[in-house]
mmCIF file of C-alpha atoms in Angstrom:
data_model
loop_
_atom_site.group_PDB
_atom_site.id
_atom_site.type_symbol
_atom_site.label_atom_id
_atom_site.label_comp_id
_atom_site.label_asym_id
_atom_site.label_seq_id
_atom_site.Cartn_x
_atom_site.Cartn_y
_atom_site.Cartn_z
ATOM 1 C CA UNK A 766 0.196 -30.632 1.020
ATOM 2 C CA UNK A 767 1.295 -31.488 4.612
ATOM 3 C CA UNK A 768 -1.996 -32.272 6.570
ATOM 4 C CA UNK A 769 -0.706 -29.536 8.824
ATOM 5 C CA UNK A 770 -0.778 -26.931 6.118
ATOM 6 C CA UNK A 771 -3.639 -28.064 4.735
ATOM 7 C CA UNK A 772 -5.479 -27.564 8.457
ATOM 8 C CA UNK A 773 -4.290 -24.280 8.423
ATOM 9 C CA UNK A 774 -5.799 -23.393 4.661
ATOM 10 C CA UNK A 775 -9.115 -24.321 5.872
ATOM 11 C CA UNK A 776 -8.921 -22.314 9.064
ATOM 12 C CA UNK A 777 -7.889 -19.503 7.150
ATOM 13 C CA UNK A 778 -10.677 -20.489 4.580
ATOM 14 C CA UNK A 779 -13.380 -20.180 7.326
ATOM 15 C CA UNK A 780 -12.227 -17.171 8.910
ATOM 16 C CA UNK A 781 -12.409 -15.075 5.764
ATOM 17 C CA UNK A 782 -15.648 -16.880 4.653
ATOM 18 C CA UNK A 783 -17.636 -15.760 7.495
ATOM 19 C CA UNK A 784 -17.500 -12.048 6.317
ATOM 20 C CA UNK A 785 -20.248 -10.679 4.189
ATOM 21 C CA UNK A 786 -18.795 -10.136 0.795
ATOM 22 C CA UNK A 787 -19.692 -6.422 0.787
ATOM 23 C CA UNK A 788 -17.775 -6.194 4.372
ATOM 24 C CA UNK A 789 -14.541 -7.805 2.294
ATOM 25 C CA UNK A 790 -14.958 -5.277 -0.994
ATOM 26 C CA UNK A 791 -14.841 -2.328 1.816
ATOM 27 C CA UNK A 792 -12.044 -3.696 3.800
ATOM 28 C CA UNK A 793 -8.575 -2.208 4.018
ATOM 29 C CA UNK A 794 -9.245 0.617 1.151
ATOM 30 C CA UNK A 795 -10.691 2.932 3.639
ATOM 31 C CA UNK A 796 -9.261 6.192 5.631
ATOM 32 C CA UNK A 797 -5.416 5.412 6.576
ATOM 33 C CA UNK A 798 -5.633 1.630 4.935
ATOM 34 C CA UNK A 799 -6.834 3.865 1.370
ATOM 35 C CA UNK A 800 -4.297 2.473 -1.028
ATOM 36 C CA UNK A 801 -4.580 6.333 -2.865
ATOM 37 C CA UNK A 802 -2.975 7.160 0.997
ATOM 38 C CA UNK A 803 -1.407 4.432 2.067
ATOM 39 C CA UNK A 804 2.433 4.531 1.507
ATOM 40 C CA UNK A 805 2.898 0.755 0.991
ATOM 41 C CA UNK A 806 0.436 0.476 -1.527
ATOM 42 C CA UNK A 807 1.971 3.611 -3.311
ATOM 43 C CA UNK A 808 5.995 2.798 -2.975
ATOM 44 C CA UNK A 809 4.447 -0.420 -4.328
ATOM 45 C CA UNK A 810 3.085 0.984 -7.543
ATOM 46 C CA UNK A 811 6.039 3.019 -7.461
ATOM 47 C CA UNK A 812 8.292 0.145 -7.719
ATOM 48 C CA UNK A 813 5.969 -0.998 -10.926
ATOM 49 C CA UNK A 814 6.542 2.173 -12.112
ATOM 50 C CA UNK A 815 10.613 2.117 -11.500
ATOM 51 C CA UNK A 816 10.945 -1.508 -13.392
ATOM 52 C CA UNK A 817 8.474 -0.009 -16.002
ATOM 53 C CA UNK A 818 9.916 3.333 -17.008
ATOM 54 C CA UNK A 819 12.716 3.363 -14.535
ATOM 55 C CA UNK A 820 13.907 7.101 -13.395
ATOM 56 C CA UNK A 821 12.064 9.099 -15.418
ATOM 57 C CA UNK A 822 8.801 9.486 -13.363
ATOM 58 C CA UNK A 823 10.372 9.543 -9.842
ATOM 59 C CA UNK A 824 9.066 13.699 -9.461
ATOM 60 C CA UNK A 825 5.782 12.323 -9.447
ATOM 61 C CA UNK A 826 6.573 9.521 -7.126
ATOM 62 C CA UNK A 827 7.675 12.115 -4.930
ATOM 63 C CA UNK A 828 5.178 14.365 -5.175
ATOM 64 C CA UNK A 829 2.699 11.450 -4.026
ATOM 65 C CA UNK A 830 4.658 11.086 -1.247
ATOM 66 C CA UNK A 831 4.046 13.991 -0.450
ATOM 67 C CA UNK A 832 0.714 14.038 -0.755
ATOM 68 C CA UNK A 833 0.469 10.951 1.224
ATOM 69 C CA UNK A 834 2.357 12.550 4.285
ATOM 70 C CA UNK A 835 -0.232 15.595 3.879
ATOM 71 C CA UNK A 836 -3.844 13.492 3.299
ATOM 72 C CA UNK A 837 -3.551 11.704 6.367
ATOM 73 C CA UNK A 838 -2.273 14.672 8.901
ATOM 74 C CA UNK A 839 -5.735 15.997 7.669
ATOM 75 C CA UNK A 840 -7.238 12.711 8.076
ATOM 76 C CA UNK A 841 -5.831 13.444 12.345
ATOM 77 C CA UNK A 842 -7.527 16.375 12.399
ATOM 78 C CA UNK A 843 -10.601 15.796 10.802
ATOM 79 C CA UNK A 844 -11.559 12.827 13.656
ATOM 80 C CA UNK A 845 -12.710 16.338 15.976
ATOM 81 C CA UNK A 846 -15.656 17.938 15.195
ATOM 82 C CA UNK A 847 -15.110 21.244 13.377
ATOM 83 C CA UNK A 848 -16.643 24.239 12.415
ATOM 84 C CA UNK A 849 -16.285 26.778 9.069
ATOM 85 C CA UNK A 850 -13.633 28.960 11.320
ATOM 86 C CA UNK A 851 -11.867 25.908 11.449
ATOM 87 C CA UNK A 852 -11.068 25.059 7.543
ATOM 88 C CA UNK A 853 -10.591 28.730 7.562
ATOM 89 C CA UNK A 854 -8.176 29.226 10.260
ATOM 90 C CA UNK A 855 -6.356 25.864 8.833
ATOM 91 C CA UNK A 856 -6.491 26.795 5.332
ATOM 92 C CA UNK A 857 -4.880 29.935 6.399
ATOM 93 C CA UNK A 858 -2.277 28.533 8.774
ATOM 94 C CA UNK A 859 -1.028 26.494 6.240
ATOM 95 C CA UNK A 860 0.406 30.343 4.733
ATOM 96 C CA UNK A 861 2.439 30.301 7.880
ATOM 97 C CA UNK A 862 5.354 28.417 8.964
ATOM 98 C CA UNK A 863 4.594 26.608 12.888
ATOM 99 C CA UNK A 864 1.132 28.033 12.555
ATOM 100 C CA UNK A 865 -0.916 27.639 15.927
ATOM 101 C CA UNK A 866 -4.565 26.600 15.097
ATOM 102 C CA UNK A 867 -7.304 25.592 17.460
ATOM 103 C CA UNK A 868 -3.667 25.056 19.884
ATOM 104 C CA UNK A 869 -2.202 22.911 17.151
ATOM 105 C CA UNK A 870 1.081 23.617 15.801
ATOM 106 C CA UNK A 871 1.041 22.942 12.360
ATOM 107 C CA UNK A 872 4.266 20.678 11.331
ATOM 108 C CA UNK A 873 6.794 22.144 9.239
ATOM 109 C CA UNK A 874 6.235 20.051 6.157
ATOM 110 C CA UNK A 875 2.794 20.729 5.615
ATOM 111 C CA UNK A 876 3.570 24.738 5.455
ATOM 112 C CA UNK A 877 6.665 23.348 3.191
ATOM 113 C CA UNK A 878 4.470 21.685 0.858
ATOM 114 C CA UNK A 879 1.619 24.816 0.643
ATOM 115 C CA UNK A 880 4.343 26.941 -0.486
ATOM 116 C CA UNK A 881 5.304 24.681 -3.338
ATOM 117 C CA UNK A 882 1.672 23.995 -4.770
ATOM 118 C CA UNK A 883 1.111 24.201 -7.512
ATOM 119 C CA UNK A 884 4.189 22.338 -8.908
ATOM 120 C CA UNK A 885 5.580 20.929 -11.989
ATOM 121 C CA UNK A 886 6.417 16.956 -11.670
ATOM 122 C CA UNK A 887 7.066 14.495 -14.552
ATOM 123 C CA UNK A 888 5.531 17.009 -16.809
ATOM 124 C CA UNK A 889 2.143 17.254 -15.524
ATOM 125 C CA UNK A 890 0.437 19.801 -13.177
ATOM 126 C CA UNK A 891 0.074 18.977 -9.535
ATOM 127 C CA UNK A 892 -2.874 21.252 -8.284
ATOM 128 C CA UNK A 893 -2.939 22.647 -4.786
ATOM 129 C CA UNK A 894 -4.615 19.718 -3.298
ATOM 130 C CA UNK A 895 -4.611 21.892 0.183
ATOM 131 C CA UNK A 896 -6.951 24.647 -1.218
ATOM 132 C CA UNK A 897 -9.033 21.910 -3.023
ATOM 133 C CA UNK A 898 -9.375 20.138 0.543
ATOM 134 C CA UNK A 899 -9.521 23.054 2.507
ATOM 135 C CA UNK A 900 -13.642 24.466 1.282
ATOM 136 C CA UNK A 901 -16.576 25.068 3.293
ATOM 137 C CA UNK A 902 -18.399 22.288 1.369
ATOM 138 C CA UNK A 903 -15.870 20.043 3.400
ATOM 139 C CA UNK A 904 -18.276 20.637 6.567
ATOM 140 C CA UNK A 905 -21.196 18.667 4.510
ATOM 141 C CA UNK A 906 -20.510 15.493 4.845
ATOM 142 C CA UNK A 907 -20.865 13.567 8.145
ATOM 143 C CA UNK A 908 -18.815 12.176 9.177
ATOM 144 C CA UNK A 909 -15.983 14.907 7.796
ATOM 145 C CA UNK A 910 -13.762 12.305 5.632
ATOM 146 C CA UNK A 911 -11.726 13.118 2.483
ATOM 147 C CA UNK A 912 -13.581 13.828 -0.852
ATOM 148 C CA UNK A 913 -13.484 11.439 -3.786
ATOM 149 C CA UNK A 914 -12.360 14.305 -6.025
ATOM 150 C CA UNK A 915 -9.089 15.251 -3.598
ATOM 151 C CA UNK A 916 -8.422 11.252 -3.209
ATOM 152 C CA UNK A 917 -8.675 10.916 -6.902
ATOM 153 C CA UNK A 918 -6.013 13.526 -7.653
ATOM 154 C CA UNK A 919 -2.831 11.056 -8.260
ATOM 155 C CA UNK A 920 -4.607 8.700 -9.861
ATOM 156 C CA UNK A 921 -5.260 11.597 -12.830
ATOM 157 C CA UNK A 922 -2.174 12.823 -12.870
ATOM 158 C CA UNK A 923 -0.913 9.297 -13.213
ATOM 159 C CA UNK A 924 -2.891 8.602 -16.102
ATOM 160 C CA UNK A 925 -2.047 11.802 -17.941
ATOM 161 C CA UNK A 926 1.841 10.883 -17.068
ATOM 162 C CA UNK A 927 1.944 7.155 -18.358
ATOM 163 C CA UNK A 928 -0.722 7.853 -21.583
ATOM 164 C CA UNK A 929 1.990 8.706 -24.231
ATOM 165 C CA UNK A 930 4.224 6.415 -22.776
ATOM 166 C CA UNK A 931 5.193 2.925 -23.709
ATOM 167 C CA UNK A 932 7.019 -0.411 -22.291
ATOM 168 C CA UNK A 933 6.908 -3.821 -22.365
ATOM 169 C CA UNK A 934 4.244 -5.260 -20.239
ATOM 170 C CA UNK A 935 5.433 -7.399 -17.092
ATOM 171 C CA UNK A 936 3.738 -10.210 -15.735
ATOM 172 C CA UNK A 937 2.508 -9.677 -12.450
ATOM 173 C CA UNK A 938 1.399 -12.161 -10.014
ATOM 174 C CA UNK A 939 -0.712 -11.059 -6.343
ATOM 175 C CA UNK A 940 -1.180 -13.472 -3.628
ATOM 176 C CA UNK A 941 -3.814 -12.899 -1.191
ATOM 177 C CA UNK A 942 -5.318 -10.077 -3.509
ATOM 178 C CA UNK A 943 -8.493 -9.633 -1.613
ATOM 179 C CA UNK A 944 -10.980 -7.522 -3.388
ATOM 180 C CA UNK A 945 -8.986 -6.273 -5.707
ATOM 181 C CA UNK A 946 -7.909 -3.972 -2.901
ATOM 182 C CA UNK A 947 -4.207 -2.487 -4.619
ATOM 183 C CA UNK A 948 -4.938 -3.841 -8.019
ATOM 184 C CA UNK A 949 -8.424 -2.215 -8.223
ATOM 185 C CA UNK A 950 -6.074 0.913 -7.700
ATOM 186 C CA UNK A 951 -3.510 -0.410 -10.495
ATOM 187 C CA UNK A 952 -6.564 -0.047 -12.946
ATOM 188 C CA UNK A 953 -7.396 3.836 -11.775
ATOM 189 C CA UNK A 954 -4.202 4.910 -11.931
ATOM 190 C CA UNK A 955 -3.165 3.882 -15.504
ATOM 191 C CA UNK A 956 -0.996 0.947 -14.908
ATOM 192 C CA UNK A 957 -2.736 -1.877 -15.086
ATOM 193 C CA UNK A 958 -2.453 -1.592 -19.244
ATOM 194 C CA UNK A 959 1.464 -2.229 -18.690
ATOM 195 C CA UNK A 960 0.919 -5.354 -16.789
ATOM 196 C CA UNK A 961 -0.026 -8.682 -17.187
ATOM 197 C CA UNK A 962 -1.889 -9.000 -13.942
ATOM 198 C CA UNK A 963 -2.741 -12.153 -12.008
ATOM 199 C CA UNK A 964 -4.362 -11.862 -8.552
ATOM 200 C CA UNK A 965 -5.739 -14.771 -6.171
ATOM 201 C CA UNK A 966 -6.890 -15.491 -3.312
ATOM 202 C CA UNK A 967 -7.952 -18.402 -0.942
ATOM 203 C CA UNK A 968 -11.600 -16.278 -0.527
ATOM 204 C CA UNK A 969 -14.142 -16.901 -3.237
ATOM 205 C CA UNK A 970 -15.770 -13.910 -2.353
ATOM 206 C CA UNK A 971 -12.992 -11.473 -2.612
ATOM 207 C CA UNK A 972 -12.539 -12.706 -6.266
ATOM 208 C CA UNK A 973 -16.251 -12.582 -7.233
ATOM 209 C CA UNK A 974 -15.822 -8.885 -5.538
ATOM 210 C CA UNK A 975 -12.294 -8.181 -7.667
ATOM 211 C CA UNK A 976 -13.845 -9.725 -10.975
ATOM 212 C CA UNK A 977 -16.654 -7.360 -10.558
ATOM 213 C CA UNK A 978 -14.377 -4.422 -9.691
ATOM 214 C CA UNK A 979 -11.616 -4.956 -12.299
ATOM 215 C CA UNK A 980 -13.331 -7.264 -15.130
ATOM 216 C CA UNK A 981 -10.386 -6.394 -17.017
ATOM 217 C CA UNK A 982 -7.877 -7.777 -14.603
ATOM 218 C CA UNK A 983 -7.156 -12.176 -14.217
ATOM 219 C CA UNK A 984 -8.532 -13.109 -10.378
ATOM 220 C CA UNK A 985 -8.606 -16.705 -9.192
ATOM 221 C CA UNK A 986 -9.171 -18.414 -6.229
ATOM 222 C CA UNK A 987 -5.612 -19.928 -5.061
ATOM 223 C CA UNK A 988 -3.329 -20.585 -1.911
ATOM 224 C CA UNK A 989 0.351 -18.812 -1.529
ATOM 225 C CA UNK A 990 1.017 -22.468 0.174
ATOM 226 C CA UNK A 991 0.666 -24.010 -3.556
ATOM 227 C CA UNK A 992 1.025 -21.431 -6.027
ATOM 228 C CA UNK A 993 -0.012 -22.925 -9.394
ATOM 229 C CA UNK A 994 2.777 -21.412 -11.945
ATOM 230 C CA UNK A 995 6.133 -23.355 -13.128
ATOM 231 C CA UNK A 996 9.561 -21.820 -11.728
ATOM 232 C CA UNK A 997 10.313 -18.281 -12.691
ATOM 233 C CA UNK A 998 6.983 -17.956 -14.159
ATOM 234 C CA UNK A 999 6.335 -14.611 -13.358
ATOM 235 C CA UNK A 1000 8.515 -11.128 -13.518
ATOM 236 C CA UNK A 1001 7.156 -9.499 -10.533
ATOM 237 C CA UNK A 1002 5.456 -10.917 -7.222
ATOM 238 C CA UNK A 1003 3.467 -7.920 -5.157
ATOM 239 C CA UNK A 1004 2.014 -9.157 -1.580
ATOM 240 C CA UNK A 1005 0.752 -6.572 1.292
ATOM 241 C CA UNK A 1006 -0.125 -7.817 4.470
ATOM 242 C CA UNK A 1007 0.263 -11.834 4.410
ATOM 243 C CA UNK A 1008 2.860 -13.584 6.014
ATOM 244 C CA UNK A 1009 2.575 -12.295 9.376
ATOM 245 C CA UNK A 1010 -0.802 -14.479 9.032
ATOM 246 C CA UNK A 1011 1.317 -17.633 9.010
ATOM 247 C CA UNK A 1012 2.633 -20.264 11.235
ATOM 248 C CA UNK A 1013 5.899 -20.230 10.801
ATOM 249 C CA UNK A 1014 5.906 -23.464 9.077
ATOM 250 C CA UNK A 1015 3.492 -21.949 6.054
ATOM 251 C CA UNK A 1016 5.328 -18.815 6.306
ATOM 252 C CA UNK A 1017 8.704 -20.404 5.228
ATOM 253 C CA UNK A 1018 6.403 -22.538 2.529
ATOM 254 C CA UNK A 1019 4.771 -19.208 1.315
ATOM 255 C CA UNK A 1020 8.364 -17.602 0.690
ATOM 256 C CA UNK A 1021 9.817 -20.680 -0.456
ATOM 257 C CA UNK A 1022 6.207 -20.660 -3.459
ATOM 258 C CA UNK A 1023 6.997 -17.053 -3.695
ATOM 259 C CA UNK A 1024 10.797 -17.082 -4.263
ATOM 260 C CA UNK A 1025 10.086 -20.185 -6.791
ATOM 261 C CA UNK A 1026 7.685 -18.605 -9.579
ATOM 262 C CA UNK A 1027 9.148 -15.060 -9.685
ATOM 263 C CA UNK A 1028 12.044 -14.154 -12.472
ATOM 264 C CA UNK A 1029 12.623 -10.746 -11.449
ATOM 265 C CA UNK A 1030 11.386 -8.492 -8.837
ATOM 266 C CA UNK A 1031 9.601 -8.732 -5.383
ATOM 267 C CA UNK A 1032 7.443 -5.727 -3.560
ATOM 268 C CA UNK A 1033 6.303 -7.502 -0.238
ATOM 269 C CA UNK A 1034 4.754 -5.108 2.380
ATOM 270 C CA UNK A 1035 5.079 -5.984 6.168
ATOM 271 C CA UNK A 1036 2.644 -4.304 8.737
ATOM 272 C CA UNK A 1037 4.542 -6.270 11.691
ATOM 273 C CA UNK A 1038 8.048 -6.273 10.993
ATOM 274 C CA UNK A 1039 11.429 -5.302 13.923
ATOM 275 C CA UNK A 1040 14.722 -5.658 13.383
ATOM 276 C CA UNK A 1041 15.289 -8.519 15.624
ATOM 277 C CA UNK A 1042 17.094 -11.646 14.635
ATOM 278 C CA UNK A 1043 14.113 -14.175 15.535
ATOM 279 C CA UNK A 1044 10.205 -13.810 14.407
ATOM 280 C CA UNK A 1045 7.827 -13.059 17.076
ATOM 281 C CA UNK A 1046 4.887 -15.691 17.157
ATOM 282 C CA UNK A 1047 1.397 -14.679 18.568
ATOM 283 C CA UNK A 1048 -1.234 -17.480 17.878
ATOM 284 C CA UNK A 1049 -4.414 -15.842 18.006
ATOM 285 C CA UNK A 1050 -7.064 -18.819 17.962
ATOM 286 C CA UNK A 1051 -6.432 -20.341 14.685
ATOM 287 C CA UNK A 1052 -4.993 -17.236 13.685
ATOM 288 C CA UNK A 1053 -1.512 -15.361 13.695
ATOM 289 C CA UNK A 1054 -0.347 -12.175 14.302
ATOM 290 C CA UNK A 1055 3.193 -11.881 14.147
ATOM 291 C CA UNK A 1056 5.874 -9.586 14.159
ATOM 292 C CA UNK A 1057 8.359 -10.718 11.570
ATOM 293 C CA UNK A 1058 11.756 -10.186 11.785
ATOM 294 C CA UNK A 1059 13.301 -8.351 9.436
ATOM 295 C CA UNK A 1060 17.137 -10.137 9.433
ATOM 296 C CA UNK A 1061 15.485 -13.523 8.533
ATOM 297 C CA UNK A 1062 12.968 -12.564 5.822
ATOM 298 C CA UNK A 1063 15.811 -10.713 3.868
ATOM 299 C CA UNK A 1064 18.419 -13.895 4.306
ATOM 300 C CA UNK A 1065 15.210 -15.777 2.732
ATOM 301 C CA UNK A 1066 15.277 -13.509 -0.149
ATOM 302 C CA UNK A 1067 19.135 -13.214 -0.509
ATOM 303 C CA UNK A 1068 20.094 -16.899 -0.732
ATOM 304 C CA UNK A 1069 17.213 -16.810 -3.412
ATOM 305 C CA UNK A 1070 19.715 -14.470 -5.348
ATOM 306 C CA UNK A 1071 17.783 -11.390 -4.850
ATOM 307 C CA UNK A 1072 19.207 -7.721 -3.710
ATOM 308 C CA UNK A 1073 17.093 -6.788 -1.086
ATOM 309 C CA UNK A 1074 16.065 -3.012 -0.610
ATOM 310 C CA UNK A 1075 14.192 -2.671 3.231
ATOM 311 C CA UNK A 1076 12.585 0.383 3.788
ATOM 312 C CA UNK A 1077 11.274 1.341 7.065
ATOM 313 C CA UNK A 1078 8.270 3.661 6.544
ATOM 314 C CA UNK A 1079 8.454 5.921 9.572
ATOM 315 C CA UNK A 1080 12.280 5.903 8.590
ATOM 316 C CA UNK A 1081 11.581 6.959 4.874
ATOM 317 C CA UNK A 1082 9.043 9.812 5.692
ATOM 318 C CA UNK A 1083 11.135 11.521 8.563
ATOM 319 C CA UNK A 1084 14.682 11.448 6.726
ATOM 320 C CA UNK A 1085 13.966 11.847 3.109
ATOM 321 C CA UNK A 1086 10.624 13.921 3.217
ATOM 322 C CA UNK A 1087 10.716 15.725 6.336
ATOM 323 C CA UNK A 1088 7.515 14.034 7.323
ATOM 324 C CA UNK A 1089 5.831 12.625 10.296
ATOM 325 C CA UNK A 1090 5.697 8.588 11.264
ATOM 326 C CA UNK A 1091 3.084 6.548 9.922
ATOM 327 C CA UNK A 1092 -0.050 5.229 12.109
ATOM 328 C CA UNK A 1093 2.138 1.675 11.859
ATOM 329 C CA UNK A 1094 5.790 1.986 13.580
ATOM 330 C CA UNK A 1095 6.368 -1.807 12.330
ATOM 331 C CA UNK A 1096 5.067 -1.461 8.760
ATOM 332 C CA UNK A 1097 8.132 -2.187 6.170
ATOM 333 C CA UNK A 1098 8.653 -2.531 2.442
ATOM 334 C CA UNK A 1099 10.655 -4.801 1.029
ATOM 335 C CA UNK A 1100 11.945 -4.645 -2.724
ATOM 336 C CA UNK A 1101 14.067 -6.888 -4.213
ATOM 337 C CA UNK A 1102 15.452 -8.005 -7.802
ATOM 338 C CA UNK A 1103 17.472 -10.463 -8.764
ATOM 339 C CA UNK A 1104 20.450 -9.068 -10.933
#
């Protein structure tokens, strides 16, 4: 490797190594970063799903969505203190559409949504999450924060959808895994027995952490800079989160590995992404935190012979669902396939 990229492994090495491994296991699977919540952890299992089953489960998909949008408007409101006239008064103002409570005016889609729950999707039941959220018993924990059983609620249905179905199983390779933080999620919602999974990462702790999370699951300790895997290797390549970490010379290295061992299919998720025609480069000690540009990432991935799908996420919940932007304005998803 160049001495220059190999400075820059062991930088990023250090930086990651100085966390406490239960710190890293926590990290980024919490309140709006919850991959059960977060929309580009869910459009990516949703893309799984798509090259899996293709149509046939996209009520469910939407449904999540859905769910998604609602989760973390609550997760707003529940950072002020509240009392059991509260829940009330919201559960309640959710009957009515641009409810007033405590001076807020509830948005349109959440009222929207009440009135369609329960619902039918893909064949399963989708309870009325609201009502399930909405309890006195919500006041007992301290801080107020979501309960396991209402974040767990997609990840059953999901199960009871995929367990009479079948497919061939794709090989699926994560970079910069973490602890298992999406595929720990793969495993609880039911996909994970469809997939060949591969995850690494340049932290030893965060695979000890995934291993002990998802023993059923292939972690390894490994750098996107020299992915170890022949050309075309792999049919799908997931990422979340990575190459805004890079200097731009290991970010064009990193797509380069990428682009090299997958066959089919790309999901890479962007938290600083714009639309402009150059990449935005803030060092940050031996760090980066860049804003990506859009236009250059996608002619990466085109002149690799992939159709590239970019979806804005503030974009996708405000013209196809109705919904409210994200607590991200730069996050993106890309998908892409080659034909």
């Amino acid at each position: 490797m160049d001495p220059a990229l190999q400075k820059e492994t062991e930088a990023l090495r250090r930086m990651w190594d100085r966390h406490a491994a239960e710190d890293l296991r926590d990290y980024l699977v919490a309140s709006v970063e919850d991959p059960r919540l977060n929309l580009s952890s869910i459009l990516t299992r949703h893309f799984l799903a798509e090259l899996l089953f293709g149509q046939r489960l996209v009520p469910l998909q939407e449904a999540e969505v859905r769910f998604s949008m609602a989760m973390n408007w609550m997760l707003q409101r529940f950072e002020h203190p509240m009392i059991d006239e509260d829940v009330e008064s919201l559960r309640l103002g959710l009957q009515r559409p641009m409810a007033v409570v405590e001076g807020v005016t509830l948005p349109p889609f959440l009222h929207l949504l009440y009135t369609r729950l329960p619902e039918t999707a893909a064949e399963v039941e989708v309870p009325n999450y609201l009502d399930a959220l909405l309890t006195p018993d919500l006041l007992a924990m301290t801080p107020i924060r979501l309960p396991e059983r209402v974040l767990n609620t997609f990840a059953q249905l999901w199960q009871q959808a995929l367990a009479g179905l079948e497919a061939p199983p794709l090989s699926v390779l994560e970079p910069a895994c973490g602890s298992a933080n999406d595929a720990r999620f793969l495993a609880a919602f039911g996909l994970s027995r469809f997939l060949h999974y591969t995850g690494f990462d340049l932290c030893e702790k965060n695979i000890l952490n995934a291993r002990a999370l998802c023993p059923q699951l292939d972690f390894q300790v490994g750098n996107v800079l020299e992915i170890e895997r022949p050309d075309q290797s792999v049919d799908v390549l997931i990422a979340h989160d990575l190459f805004e970490h890079l200097s731009p010379t290991a970010l064009e290295q990193a797509l380069a590995e990428v682009l090299r061992v997958t066959r089919h299919a790309v999901c890479l998720g962007f938290f600083q992404m714009h639309e402009e025609p150059e990449h935005l480069v803030r060092p940050v000690d031996e760090y980066f935190w860049n804003r990506l540009s859009l236009p250059r990432i996608r002619e990466k991935l085109e002149q690799a012979g992939f159709q590239v799908q970019a979806i804005h996420l503030d974009t996708f919940l405000v013209r196809q669902f109705g919904g409210e932007p994200t607590h991200n304005p730069h996050a993106y998803i890309l998908r892409a396939w080659r034909p």
